[in-house]
PDB file of C-alpha atoms in Angstrom:
ATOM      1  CA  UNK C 437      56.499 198.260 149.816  1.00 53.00           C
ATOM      2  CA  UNK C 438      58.063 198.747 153.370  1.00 54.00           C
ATOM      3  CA  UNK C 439      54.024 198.235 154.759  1.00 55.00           C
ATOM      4  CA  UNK C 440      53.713 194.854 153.150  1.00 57.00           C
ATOM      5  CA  UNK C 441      56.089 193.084 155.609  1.00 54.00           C
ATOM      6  CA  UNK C 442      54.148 194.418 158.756  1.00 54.00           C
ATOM      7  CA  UNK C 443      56.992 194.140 161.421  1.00 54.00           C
ATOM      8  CA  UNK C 444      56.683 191.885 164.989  1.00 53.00           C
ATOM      9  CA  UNK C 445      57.583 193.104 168.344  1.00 56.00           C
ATOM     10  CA  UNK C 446      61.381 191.243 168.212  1.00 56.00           C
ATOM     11  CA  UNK C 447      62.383 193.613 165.173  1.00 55.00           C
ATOM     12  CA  UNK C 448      61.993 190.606 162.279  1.00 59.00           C
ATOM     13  CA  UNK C 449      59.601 190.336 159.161  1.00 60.00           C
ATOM     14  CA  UNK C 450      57.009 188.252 159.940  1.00 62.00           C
ATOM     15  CA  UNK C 451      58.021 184.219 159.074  1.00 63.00           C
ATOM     16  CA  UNK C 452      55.806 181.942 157.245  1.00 63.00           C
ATOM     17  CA  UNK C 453      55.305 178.354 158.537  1.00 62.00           C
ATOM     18  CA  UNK C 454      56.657 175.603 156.843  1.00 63.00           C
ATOM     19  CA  UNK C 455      54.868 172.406 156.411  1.00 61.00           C
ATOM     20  CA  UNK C 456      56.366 168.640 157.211  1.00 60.00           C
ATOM     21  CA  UNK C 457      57.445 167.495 154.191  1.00 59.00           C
ATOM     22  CA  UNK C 458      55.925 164.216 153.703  1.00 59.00           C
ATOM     23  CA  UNK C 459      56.434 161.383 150.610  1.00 57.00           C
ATOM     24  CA  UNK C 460      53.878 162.452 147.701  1.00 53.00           C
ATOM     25  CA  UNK C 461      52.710 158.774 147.939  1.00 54.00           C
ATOM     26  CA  UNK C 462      51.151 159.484 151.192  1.00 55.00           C
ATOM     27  CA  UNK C 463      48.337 161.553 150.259  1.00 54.00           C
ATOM     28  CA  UNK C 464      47.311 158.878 147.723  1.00 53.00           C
ATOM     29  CA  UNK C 465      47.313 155.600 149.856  1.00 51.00           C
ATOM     30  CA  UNK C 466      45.083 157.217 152.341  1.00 53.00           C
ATOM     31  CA  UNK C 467      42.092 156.704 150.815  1.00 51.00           C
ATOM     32  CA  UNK C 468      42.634 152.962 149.721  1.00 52.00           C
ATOM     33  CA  UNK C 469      43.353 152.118 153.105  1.00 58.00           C
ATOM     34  CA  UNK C 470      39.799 150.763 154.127  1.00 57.00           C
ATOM     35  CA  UNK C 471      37.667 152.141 151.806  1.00 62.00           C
ATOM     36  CA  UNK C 472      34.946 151.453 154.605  1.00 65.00           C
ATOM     37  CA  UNK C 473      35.132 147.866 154.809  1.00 66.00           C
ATOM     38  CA  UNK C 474      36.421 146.271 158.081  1.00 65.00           C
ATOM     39  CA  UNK C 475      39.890 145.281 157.404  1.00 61.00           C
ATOM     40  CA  UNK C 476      40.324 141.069 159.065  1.00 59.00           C
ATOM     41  CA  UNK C 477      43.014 141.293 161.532  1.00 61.00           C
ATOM     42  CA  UNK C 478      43.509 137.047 161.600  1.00 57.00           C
ATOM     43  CA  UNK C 479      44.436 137.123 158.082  1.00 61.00           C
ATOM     44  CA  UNK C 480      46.732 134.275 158.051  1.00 58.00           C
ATOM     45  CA  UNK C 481      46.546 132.941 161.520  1.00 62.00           C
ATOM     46  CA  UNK C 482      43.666 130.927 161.248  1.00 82.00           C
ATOM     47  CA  UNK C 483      42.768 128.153 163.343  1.00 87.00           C
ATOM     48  CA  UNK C 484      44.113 124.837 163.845  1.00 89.00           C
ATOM     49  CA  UNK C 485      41.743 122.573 162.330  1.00 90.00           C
ATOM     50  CA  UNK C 486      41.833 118.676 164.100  1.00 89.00           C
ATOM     51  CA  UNK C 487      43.621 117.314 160.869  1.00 93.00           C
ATOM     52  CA  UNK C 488      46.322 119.937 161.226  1.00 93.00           C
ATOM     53  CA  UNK C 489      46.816 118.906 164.387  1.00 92.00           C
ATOM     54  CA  UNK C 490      47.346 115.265 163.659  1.00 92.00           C
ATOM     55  CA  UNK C 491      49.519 115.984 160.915  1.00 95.00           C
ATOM     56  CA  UNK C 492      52.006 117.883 163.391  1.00 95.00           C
ATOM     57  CA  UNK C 493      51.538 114.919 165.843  1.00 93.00           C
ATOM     58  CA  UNK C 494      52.506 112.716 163.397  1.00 94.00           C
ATOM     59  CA  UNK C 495      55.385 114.393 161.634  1.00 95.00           C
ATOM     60  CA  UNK C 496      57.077 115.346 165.386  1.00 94.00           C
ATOM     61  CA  UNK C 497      56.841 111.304 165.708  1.00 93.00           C
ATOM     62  CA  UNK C 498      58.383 110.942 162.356  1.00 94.00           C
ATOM     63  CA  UNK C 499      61.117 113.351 162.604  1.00 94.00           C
ATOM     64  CA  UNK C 500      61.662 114.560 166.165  1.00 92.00           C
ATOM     65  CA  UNK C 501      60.847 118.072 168.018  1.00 91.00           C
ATOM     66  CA  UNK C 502      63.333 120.863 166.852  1.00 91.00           C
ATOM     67  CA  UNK C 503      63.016 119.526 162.827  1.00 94.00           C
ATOM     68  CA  UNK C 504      59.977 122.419 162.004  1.00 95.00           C
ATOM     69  CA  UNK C 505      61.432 122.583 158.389  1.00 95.00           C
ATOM     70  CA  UNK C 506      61.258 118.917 157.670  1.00 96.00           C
ATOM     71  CA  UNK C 507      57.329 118.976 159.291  1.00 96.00           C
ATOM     72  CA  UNK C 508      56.641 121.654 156.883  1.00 96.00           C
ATOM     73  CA  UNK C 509      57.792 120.139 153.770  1.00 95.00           C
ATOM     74  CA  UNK C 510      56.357 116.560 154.574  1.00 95.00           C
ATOM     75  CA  UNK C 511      53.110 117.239 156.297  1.00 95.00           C
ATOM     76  CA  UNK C 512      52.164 120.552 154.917  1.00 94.00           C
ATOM     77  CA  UNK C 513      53.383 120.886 152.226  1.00 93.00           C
ATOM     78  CA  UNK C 514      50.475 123.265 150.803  1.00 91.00           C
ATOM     79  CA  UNK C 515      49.704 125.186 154.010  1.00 90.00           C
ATOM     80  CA  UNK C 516      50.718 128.688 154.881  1.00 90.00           C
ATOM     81  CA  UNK C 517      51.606 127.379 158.148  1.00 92.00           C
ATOM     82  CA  UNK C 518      55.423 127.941 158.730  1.00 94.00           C
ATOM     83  CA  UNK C 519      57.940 126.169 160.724  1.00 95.00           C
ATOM     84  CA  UNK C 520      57.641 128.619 163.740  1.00 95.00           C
ATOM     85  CA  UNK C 521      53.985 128.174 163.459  1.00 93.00           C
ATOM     86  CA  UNK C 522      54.408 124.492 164.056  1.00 95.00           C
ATOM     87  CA  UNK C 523      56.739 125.028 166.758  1.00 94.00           C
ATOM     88  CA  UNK C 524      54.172 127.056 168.730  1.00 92.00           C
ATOM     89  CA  UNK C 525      51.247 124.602 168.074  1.00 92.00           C
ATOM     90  CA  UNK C 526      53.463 121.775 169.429  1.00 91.00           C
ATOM     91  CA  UNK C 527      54.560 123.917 173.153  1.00 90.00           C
ATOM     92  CA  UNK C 528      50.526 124.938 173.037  1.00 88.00           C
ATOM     93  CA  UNK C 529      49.653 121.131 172.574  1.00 89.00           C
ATOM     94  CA  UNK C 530      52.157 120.432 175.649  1.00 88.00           C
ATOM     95  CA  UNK C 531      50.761 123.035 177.866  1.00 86.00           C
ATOM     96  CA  UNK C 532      47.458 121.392 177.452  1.00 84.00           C
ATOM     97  CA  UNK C 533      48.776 118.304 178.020  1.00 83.00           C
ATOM     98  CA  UNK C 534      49.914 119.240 181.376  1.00 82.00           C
ATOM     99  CA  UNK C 535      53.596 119.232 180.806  1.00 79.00           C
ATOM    100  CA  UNK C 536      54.671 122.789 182.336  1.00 77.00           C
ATOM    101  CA  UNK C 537      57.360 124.214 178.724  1.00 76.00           C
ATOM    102  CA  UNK C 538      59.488 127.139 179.088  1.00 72.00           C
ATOM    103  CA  UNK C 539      58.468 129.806 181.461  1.00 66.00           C
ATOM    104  CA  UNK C 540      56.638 129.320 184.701  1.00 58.00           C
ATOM    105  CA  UNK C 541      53.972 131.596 183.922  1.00 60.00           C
ATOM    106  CA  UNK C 542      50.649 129.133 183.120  1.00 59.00           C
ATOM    107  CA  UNK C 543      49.196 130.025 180.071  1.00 58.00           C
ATOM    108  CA  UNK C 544      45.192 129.217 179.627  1.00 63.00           C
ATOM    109  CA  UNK C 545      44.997 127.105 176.442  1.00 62.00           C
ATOM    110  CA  UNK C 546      42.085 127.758 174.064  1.00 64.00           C
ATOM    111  CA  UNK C 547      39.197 125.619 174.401  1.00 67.00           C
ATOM    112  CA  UNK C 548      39.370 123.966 170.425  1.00 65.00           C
ATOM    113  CA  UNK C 549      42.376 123.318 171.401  1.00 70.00           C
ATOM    114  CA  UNK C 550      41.455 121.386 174.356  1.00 69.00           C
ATOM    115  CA  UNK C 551      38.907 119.210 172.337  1.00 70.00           C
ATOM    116  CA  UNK C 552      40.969 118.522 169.751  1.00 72.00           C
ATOM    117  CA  UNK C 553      43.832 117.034 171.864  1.00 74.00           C
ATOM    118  CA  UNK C 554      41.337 114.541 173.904  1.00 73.00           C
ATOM    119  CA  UNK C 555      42.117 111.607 171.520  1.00 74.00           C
ATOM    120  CA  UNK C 556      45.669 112.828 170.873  1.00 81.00           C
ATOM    121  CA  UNK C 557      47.057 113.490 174.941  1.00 77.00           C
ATOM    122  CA  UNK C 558      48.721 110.181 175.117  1.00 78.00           C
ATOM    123  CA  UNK C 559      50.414 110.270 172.029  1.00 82.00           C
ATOM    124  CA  UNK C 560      51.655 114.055 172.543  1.00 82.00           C
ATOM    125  CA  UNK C 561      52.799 113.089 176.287  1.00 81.00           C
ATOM    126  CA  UNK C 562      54.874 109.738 174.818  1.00 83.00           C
ATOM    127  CA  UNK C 563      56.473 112.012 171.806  1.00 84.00           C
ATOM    128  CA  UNK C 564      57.483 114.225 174.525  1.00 83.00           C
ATOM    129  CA  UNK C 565      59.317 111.917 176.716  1.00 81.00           C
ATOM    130  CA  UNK C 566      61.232 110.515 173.680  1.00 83.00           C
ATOM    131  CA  UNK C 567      62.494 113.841 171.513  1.00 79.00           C
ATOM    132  CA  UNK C 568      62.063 115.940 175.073  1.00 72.00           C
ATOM    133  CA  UNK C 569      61.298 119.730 174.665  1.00 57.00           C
TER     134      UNK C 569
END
């Protein structure tokens, strides 16, 4: 019995490693992860389409810069766009507009966005000088 425990040079029986105990639900999700197809990584931040764009113009007209939550209900009322969402597309739609927002680093704007603004920069820059930033 005594040669079954073979002994180490420090004078103790010889220890057995002990795995990381994990959640037993993580062996099973692994596999369903991407079962080989690409997984999308823009899932719900799609593009601004032109007629989402004039729907923000107009609701910041109707109800001022800062009132995201009343945009969303009014305007998009079926969108997955959220209030933040609307706030970012309206700074975005400044930048291009030329009016410098929040930090001094320049930001490049995207080039949709840049054609879709074309008919819109006048309105944008009046909004802005009446409900500021």
């Amino acid at each position: 019995m005594a040669d079954l425990l073979p002994m180490q040079a420090g004078g103790h029986g010889q220890r057995k490693c002990r795995k990381k105990r994990t959640s037993w639900t993580a062996g099973l999700l692994k596999p369903l992860q991407s079962r080989g197809k690409k997984v999308p990584t823009r899932e719900k931040n799609k593009h601004w389409t032109p007629l989402e764009v004039n729907k923000l113009v107009k609701g910041v007209s109707e109800y001022g810069v800062g009132k995201w939550t009343m945009v969303k209900k009014s305007y998009f009322k079926r969108s997955f766009r959220n209030p933040p969402q609307l706030k970012d597309k309206w700074r975005d739609l400044l930048r291009v507009c030329g009016i410098q927002v929040g930090s001094k680093q320049k930001v490049q704007a995207h080039k949709t966005t840049l054609r879709i603004v074309q008919g819109l920069k006048d309105e944008v820059i009046s909004l802005h000088r009446k409900h500021g930033s």
